[in-house]
Coordinates of C-alpha atoms in Angstrom, one line a residue:
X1 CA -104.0 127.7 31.8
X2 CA -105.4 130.8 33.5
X3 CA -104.7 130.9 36.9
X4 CA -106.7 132.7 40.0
X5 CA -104.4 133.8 43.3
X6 CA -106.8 133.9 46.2
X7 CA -106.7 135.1 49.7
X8 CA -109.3 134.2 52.5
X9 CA -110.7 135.1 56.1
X10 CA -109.0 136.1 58.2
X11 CA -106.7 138.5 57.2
X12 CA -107.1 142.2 58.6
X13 CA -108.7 144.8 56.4
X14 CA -106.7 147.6 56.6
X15 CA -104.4 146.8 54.0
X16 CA -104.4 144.8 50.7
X17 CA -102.8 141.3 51.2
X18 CA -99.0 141.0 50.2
X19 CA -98.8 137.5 49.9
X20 CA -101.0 137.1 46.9
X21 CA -99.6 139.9 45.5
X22 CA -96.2 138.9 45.4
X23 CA -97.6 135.3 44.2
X24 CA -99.0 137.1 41.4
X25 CA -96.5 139.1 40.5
X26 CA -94.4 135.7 40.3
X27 CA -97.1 134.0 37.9
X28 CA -97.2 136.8 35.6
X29 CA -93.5 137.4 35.7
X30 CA -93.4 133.9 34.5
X31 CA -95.4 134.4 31.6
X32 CA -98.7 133.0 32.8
X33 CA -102.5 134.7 32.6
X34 CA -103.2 135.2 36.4
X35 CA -105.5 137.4 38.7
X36 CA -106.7 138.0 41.9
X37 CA -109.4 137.4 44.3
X38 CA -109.0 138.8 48.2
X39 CA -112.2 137.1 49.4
X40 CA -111.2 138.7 52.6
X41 CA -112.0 142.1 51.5
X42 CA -115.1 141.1 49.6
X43 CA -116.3 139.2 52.9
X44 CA -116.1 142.5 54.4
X45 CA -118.2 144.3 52.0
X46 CA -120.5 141.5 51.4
X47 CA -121.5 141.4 55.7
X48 CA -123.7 144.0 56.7
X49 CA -121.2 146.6 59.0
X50 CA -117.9 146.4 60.3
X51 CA -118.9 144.8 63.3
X52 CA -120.2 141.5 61.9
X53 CA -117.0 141.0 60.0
X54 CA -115.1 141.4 63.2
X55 CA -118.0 139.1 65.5
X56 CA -116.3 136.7 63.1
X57 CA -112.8 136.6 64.5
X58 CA -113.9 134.2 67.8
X59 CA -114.8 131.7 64.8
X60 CA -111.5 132.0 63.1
X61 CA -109.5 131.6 66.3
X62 CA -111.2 128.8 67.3
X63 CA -112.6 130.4 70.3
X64 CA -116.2 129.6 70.0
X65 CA -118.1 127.5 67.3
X66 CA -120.0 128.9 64.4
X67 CA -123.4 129.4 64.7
X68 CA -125.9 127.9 62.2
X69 CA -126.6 131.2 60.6
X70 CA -123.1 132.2 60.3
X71 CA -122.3 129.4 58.5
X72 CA -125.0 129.6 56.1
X73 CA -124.2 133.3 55.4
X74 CA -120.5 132.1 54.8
X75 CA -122.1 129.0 52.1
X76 CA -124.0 131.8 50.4
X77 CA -121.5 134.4 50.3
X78 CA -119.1 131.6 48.7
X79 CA -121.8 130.1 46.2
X80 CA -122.8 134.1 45.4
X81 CA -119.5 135.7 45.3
X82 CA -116.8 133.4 45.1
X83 CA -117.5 130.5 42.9
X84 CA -118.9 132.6 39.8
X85 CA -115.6 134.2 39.9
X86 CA -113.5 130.8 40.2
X87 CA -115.8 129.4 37.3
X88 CA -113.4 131.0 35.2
X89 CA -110.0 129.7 35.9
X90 CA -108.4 126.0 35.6
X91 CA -105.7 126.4 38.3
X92 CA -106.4 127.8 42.2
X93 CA -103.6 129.3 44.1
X94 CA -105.1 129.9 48.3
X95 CA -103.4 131.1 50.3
X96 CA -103.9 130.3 53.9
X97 CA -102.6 132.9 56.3
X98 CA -102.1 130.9 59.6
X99 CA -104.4 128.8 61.7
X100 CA -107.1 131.4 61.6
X101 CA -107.3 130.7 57.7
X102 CA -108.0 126.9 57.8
X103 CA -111.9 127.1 58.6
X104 CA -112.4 129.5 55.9
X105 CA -110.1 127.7 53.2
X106 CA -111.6 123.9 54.2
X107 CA -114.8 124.9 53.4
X108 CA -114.2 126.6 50.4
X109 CA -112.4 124.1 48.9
X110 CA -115.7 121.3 49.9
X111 CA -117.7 123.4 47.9
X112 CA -115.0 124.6 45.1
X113 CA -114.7 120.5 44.5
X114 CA -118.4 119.7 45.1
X115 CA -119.2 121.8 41.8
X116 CA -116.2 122.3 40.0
X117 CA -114.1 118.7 40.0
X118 CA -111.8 120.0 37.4
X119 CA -110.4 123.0 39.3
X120 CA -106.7 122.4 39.9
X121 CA -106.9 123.3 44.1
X122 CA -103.1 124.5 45.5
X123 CA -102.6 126.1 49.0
X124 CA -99.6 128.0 50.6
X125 CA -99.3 129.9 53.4
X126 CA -98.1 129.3 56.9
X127 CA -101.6 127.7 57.5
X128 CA -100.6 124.3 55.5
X129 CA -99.0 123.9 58.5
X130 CA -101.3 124.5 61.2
X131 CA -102.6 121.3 62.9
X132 CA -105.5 120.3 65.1
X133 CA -105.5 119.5 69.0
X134 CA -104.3 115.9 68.9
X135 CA -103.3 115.9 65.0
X136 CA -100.4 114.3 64.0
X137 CA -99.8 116.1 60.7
X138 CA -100.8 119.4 59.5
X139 CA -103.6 121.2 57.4
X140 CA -101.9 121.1 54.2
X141 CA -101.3 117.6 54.3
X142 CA -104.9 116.6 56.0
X143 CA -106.5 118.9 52.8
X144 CA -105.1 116.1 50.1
X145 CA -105.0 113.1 52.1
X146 CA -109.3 114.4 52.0
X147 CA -108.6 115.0 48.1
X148 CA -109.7 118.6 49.1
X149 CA -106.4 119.8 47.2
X150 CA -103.9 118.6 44.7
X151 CA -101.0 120.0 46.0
X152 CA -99.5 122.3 48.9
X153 CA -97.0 124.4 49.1
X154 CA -95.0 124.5 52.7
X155 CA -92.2 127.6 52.9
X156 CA -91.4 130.5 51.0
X157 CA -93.1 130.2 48.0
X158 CA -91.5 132.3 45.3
X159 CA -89.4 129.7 43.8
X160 CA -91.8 126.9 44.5
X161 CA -94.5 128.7 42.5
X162 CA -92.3 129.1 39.8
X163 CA -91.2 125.0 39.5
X164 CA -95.2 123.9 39.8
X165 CA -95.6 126.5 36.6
X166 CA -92.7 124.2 34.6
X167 CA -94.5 120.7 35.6
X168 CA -93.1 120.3 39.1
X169 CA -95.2 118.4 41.1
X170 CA -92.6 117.1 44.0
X171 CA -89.2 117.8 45.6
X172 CA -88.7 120.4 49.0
X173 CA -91.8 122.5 49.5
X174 CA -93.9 120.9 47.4
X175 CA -96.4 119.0 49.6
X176 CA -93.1 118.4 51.8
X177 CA -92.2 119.4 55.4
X178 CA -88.2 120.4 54.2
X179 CA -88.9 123.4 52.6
X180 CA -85.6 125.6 51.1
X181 CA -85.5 129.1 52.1
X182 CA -84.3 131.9 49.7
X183 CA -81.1 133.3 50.4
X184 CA -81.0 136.4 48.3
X185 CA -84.5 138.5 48.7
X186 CA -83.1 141.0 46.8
X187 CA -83.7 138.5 43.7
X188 CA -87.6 138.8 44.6
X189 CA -89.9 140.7 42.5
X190 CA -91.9 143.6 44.3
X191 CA -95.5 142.8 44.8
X192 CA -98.3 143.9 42.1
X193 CA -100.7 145.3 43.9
X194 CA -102.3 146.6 40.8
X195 CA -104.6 143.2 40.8
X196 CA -106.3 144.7 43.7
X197 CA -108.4 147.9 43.9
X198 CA -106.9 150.2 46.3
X199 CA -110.0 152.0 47.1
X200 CA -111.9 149.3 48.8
X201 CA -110.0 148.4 51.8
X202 CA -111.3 150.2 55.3
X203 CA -107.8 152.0 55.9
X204 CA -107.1 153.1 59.5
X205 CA -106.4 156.6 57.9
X206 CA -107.5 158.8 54.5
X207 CA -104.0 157.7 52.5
X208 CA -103.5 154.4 50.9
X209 CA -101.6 151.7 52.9
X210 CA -99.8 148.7 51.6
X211 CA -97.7 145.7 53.4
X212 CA -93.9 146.0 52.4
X213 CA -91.4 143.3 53.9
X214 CA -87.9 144.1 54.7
X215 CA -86.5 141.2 56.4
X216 CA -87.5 137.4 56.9
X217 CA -86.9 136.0 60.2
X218 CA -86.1 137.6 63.3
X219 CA -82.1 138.7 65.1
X220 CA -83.9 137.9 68.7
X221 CA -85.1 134.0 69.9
X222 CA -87.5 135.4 72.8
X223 CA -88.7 132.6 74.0
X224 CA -92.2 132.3 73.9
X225 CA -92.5 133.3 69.7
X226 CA -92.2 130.9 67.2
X227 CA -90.9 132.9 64.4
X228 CA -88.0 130.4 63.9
X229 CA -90.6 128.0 63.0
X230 CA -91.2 129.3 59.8
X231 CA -88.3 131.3 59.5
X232 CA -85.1 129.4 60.9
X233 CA -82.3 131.9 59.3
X234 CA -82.9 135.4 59.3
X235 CA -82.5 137.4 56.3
X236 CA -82.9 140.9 55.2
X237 CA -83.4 142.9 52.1
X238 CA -80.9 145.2 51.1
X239 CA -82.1 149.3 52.6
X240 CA -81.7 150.3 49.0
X241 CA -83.9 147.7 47.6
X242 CA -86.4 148.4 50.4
X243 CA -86.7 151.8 49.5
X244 CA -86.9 151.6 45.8
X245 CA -90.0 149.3 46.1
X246 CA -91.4 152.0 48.4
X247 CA -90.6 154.6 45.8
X248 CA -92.0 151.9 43.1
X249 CA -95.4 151.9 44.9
X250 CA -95.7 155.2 45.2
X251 CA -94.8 156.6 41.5
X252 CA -97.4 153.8 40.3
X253 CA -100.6 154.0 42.8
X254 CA -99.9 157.5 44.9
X255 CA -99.2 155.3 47.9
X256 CA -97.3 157.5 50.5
X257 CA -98.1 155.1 53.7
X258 CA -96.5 151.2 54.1
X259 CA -97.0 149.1 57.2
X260 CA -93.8 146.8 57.4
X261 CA -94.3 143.0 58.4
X262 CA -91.1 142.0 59.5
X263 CA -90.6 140.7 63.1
X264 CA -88.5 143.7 63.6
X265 CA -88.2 146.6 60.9
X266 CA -84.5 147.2 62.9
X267 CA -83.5 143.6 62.9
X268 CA -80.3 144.5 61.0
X269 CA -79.1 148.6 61.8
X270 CA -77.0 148.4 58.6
X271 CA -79.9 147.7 56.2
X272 CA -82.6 150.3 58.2
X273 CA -80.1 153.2 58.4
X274 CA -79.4 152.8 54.8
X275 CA -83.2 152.5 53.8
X276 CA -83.5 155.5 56.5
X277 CA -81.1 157.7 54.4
X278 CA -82.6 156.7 50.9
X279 CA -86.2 157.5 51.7
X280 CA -85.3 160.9 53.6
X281 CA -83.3 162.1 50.6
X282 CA -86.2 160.9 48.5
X283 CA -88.9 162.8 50.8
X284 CA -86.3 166.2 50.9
X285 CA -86.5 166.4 46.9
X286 CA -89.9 164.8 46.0
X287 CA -91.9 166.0 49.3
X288 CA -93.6 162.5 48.5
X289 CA -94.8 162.2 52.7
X290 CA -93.6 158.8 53.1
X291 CA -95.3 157.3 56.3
X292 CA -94.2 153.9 57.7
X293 CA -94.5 151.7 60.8
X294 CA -94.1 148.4 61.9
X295 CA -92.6 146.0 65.1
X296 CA -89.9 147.7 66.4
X297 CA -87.2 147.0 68.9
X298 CA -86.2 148.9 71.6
X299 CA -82.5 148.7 71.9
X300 CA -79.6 150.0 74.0
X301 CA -78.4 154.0 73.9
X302 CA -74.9 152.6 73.1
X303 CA -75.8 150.6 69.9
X304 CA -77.2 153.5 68.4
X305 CA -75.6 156.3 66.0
X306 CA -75.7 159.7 66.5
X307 CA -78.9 161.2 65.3
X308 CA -80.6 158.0 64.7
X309 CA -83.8 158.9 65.5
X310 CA -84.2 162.4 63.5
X311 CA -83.0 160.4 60.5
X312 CA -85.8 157.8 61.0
X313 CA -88.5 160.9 61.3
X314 CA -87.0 162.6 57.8
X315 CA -87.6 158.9 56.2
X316 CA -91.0 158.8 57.3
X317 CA -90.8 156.7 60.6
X318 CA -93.8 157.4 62.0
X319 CA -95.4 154.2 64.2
X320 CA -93.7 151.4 65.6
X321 CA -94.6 148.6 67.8
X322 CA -92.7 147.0 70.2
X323 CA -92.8 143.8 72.6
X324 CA -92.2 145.9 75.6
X325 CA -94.5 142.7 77.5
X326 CA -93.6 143.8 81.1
X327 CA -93.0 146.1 83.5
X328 CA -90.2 143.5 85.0
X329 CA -86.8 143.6 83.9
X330 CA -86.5 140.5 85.2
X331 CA -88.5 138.8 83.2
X332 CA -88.1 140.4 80.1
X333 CA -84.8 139.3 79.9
X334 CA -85.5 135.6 81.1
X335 CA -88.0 136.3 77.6
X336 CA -84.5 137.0 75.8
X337 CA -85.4 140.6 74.7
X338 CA -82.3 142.1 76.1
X339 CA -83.6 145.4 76.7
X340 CA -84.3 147.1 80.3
X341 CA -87.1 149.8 81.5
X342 CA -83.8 152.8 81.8
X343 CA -83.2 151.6 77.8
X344 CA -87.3 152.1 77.1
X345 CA -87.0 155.2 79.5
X346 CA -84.4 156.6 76.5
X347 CA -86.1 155.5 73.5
X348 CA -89.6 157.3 74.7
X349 CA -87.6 160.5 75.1
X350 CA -86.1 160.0 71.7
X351 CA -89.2 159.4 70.0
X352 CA -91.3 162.0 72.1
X353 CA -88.7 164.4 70.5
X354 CA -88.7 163.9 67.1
X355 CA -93.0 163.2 67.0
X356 CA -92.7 159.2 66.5
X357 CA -95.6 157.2 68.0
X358 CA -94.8 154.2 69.9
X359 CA -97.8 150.8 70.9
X360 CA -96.8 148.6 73.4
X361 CA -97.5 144.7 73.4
X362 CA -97.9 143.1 76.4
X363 CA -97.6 139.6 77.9
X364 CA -99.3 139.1 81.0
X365 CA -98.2 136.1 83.3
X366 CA -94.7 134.4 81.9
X367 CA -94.1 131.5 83.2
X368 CA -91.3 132.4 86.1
X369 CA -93.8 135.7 86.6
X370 CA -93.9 136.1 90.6
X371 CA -96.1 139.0 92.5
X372 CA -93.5 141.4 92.6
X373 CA -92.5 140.9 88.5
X374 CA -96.5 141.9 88.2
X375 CA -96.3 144.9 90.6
X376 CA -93.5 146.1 88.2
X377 CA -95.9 146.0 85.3
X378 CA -98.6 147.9 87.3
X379 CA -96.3 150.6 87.7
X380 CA -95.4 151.2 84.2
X381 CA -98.7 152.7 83.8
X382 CA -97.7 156.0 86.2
X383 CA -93.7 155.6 85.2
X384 CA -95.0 156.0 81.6
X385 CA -97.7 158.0 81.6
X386 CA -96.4 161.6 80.5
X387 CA -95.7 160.2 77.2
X388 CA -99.5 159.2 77.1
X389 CA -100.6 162.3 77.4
X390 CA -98.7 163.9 74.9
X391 CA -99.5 160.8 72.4
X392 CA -95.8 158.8 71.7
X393 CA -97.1 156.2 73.4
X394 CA -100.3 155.7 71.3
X395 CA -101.8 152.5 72.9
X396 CA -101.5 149.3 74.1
X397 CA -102.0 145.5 73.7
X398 CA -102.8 143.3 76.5
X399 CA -103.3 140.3 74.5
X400 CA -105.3 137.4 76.2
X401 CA -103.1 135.3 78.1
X402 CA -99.5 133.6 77.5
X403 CA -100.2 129.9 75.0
X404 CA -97.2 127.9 74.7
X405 CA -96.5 127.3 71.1
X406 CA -95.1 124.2 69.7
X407 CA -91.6 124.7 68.5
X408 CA -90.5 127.6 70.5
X409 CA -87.8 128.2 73.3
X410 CA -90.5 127.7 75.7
X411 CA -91.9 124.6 74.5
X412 CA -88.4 123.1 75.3
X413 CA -88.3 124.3 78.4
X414 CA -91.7 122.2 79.7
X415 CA -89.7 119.8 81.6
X416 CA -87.6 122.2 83.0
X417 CA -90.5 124.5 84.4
X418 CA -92.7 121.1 85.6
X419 CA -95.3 122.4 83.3
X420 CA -98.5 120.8 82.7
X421 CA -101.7 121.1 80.9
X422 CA -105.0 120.8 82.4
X423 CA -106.9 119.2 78.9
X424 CA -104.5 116.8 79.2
X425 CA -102.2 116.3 81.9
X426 CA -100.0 113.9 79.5
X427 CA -99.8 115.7 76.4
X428 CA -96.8 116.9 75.0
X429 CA -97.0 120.5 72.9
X430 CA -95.0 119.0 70.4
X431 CA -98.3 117.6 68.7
X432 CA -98.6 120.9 67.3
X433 CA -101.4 122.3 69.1
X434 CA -101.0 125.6 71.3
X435 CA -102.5 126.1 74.7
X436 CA -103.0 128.9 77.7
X437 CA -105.1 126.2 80.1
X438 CA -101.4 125.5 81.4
X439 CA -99.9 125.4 84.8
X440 CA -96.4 125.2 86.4
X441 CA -95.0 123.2 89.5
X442 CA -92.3 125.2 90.0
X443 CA -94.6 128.4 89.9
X444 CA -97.4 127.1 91.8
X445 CA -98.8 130.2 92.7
X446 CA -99.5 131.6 89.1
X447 CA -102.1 129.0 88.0
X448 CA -104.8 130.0 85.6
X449 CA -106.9 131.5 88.0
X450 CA -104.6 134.2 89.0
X451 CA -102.9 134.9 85.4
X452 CA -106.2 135.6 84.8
X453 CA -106.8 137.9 88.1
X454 CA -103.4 140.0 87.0
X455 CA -104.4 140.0 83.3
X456 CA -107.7 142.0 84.5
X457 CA -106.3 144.0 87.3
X458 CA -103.8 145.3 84.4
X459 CA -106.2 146.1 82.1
X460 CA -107.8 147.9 85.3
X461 CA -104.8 149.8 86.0
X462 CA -104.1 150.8 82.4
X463 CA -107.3 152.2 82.4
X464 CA -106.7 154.4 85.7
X465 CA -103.8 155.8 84.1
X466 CA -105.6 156.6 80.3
X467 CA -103.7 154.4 78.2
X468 CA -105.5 153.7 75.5
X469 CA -106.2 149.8 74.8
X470 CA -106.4 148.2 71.4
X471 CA -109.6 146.6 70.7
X472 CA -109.9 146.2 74.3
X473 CA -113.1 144.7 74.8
X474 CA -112.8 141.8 72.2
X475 CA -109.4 140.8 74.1
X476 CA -111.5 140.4 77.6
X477 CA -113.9 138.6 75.6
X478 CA -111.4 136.1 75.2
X479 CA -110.1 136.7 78.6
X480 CA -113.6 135.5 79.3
X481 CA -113.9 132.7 77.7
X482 CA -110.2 131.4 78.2
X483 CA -112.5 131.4 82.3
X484 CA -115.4 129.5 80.9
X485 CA -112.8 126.6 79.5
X486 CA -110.9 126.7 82.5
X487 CA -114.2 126.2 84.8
X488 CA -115.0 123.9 82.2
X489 CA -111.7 121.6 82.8
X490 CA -111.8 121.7 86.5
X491 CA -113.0 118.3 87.5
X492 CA -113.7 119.1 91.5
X493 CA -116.9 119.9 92.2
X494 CA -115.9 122.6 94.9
X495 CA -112.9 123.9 92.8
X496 CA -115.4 124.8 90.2
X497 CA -117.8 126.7 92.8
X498 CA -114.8 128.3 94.7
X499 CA -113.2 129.2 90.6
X500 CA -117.0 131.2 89.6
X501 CA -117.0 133.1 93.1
X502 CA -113.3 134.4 92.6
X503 CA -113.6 135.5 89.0
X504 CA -117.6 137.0 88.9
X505 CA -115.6 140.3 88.1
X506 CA -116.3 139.2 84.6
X507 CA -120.3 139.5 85.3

């Protein structure tokens, strides 16, 4: 049985996608024919310029509906470029990378079982998961209850793909909410990423880039993530077994540059220090130019060895990102991230030293954020700004506004913070659906209308100061239309006038 791994919008096109390569690797490991399709990366080429491809992501995200004529260009680009491919295989592997891969994948599979019946249809990915406002059960299970699949796969896949290859059709993970996790990842095969070609993904720099992962799972619960909802135990590779697989990829594709998706690429100090020394012994004697980055963690001076952050330049360590959210100390730690502005203040110096580059994410209005834990934020900007304008501090994310997620520490905490949501003053986040039209009783003052004042007036001040904002105007076009809803949901009459006068900055 030949089998085809396939990966859809939206995933980001800087890199080749890991997950199917790893799936594949697995497949053929196990003796089976198998290739790949990344119908992500041939979307890309197929749309005219880079911009159409990213006009796309307000679709994905569920921020706007798709317009007539980009659904039509989607039906062609499947019925042109995908389906001739998938003519040739008996057995479908998607995978569906969140909720932003569930539009894409839905309609695929309409037309993959419109024309070919036959087609053996199996998803994965943390999208099976993902449900609808008001749904009761997720997309995996919604895609064959509509006989749009014949089988999902919920949880780490590895071993799962493996039992559906010997006749497996039921047990944990296999169309099942209970899914095992693996203990040992050093037992994983590396990902093949020779079923992809490396020249036709739009790199953020000349060299070759590729995913690695180190760990599974994060050390830190902040409270508004929910990383424990796929990942309840955290585990981590081995830092010798990381840094062979980086050494493997680039002995076999000339790949000197890896972009690490764990939560944290620190999580556990043993592991990253040992990696650390394996890849800057490896760099001394090969000169390979290893270059890695990922999220990062800012941590304490105290828990940190001696030299810590020259060792992490010699391995390559060369871009991190890190959840510094706030300017308030205050309520970063009421996020749980355990780390203070005098702790960042060190970690800056360090990295300005030793020529490591540094983004920050932000989180504007937490739930317990008052006036004074936003003034705090404002005057990060000037605290901060030296290492601007020598470059550590590369650029910034202001993301869109704070969405409770179902399943997270803060979605626990509803009661507790009289929180309430303004589509529907009844409903509970557990239904699986994720909001930012929320407001608190105990925080009265920070309803949607003002985290949406602060949100601007930050990316205002950022600006005054020259820190550079990632894909800045796409995130206050959803700053914008997170206004439009919010107009939208106000029932009084006046509330609505009064709501377009106060925010017209967005005219």
């Amino acid at each position: 049985m030949k089998n085809l791994v396939i990966s859809v919008p939206r995933l980001e096109i800087h890199r080749p996608p890991i997950s199917t390569a790893i799936i594949s690797s697995v497949i053929k490991l196990h003796g089976h024919k198998v290739e790949a399709l990344d119908l992500n990366c041939e979307f890309f080429h197929y749309l005219s310029d880079r911009q159409s491809y990213y006009n796309f992501d307000e679709v994905w995200d569920g921020e706007r509906d798709i317009l007539l004529s980009e659904l039509k260009n989607i039906v062609n680009f499947i019925n042109k470029i995908a389906l001739p491919k998938i003519k040739k295989y008996d057995r479908l592997w998607i995978s569906v990378f969140g909720d932003s891969g569930t539009k894409f994948a839905k309609l695929l599979c309409k037309l993959i079982r419109k024309k070919y019946k036959d087609k053996i249809i199996i998803l994965g990915g943390q999208g099976v998961k993902s449900a609808e406002l008001g749904a009761s059960s997720g997309f995996g299970y919604r895609m064959k209850k509509a006989n749009l699949c014949d089988l999902y796969i919920v949880g780490e896949g590895e071993h799962i793909v493996k039992d559906v290859l010997d006749g497996k059709l039921s047990g944990p993970g296999l169309s099942d909410e209970n899914p095992a996790q693996v203990g040992d990842l050093d037992s994983l095969p590396f990902p093949d990423y020779s079923f992809y070609n490396l020249d036709r993904y739009d790199y953020l720099s000349p060299s070759k880039e590729v995913f690695i992962v180190g760990s599974r799972g994060c050390v830190r619960r902040c409270t508004y993530c929910d990383v424990a909802k796929y990942w309840p135990k955290f585990r981590y590779r081995s830092g010798k077994n990381i840094a062979l697989e980086m050494i493997s990829h680039y002995e076999k594709h000339g790949v000197t540059d890896f972009y690490f998706t764990d939560s944290l690429i620190n999580g556990s100090m043993k592991a990253f220090n040992y990696m650390c020394e394996e890849l800057a012994k490896y760099n001394t004697q090969h000169k390979a130019g290893f270059k890695w980055k990922g999220q990062f963690i800012f941590r304490p001076k105290n828990q940190l060895p001696k030299d810590h952050f020259e060792l992490v330049s010699l391995a390559g360590g060369k871009e991190f990102y890190v959840g510094v959210e706030t300017g308030s100390d205050k309520i970063r730690w009421e996020m749980d991230k355990k780390f203070t502005n005098e702790d960042i203040d060190f970690q800056l110096e360090q990295f300005a030293k030793y020529d490591i580059e540094v983004f920050f994410l932000m989180l504007i209005g937490y739930v317990t954020e008052t006036k004074e834990d936003h003034l705090d934020t404002l005057k990060m900007f000037k605290r901060w700004q030296k290492y601007v304008a020598t470059g550590t501090i590369k650029g910034m994310d202001l993301g869109i506004s704070l969405k409770i997620l179902p399943e997270t520490p803060l979605a626990s905490m509803i009661d507790s913070h009289k929180i309430y949501f303004l589509n529907d003053k009844n409903r509970n986040i557990s239904d699986g659906s994720a909001t930012n039209l929320w407001q608190s009783r105990i925080n009265p003052e920070l309803d949607v209308a003002e985290r949406i004042r602060r949100r601007v007036e930050t990316h205002e001040e950022a600006i005054k100061y020259n820190w550079p904002i990632w894909r800045g105007e796409q995130r206050l076009t959803g700053v914008k239309n997170l206004t439009k809803n919010y107009v939208n949901f106000l029932s009084n009459a006046e509330l609505v006038k009064t709501t377009k006068e106060n925010l017209n900055f967005f005219e």
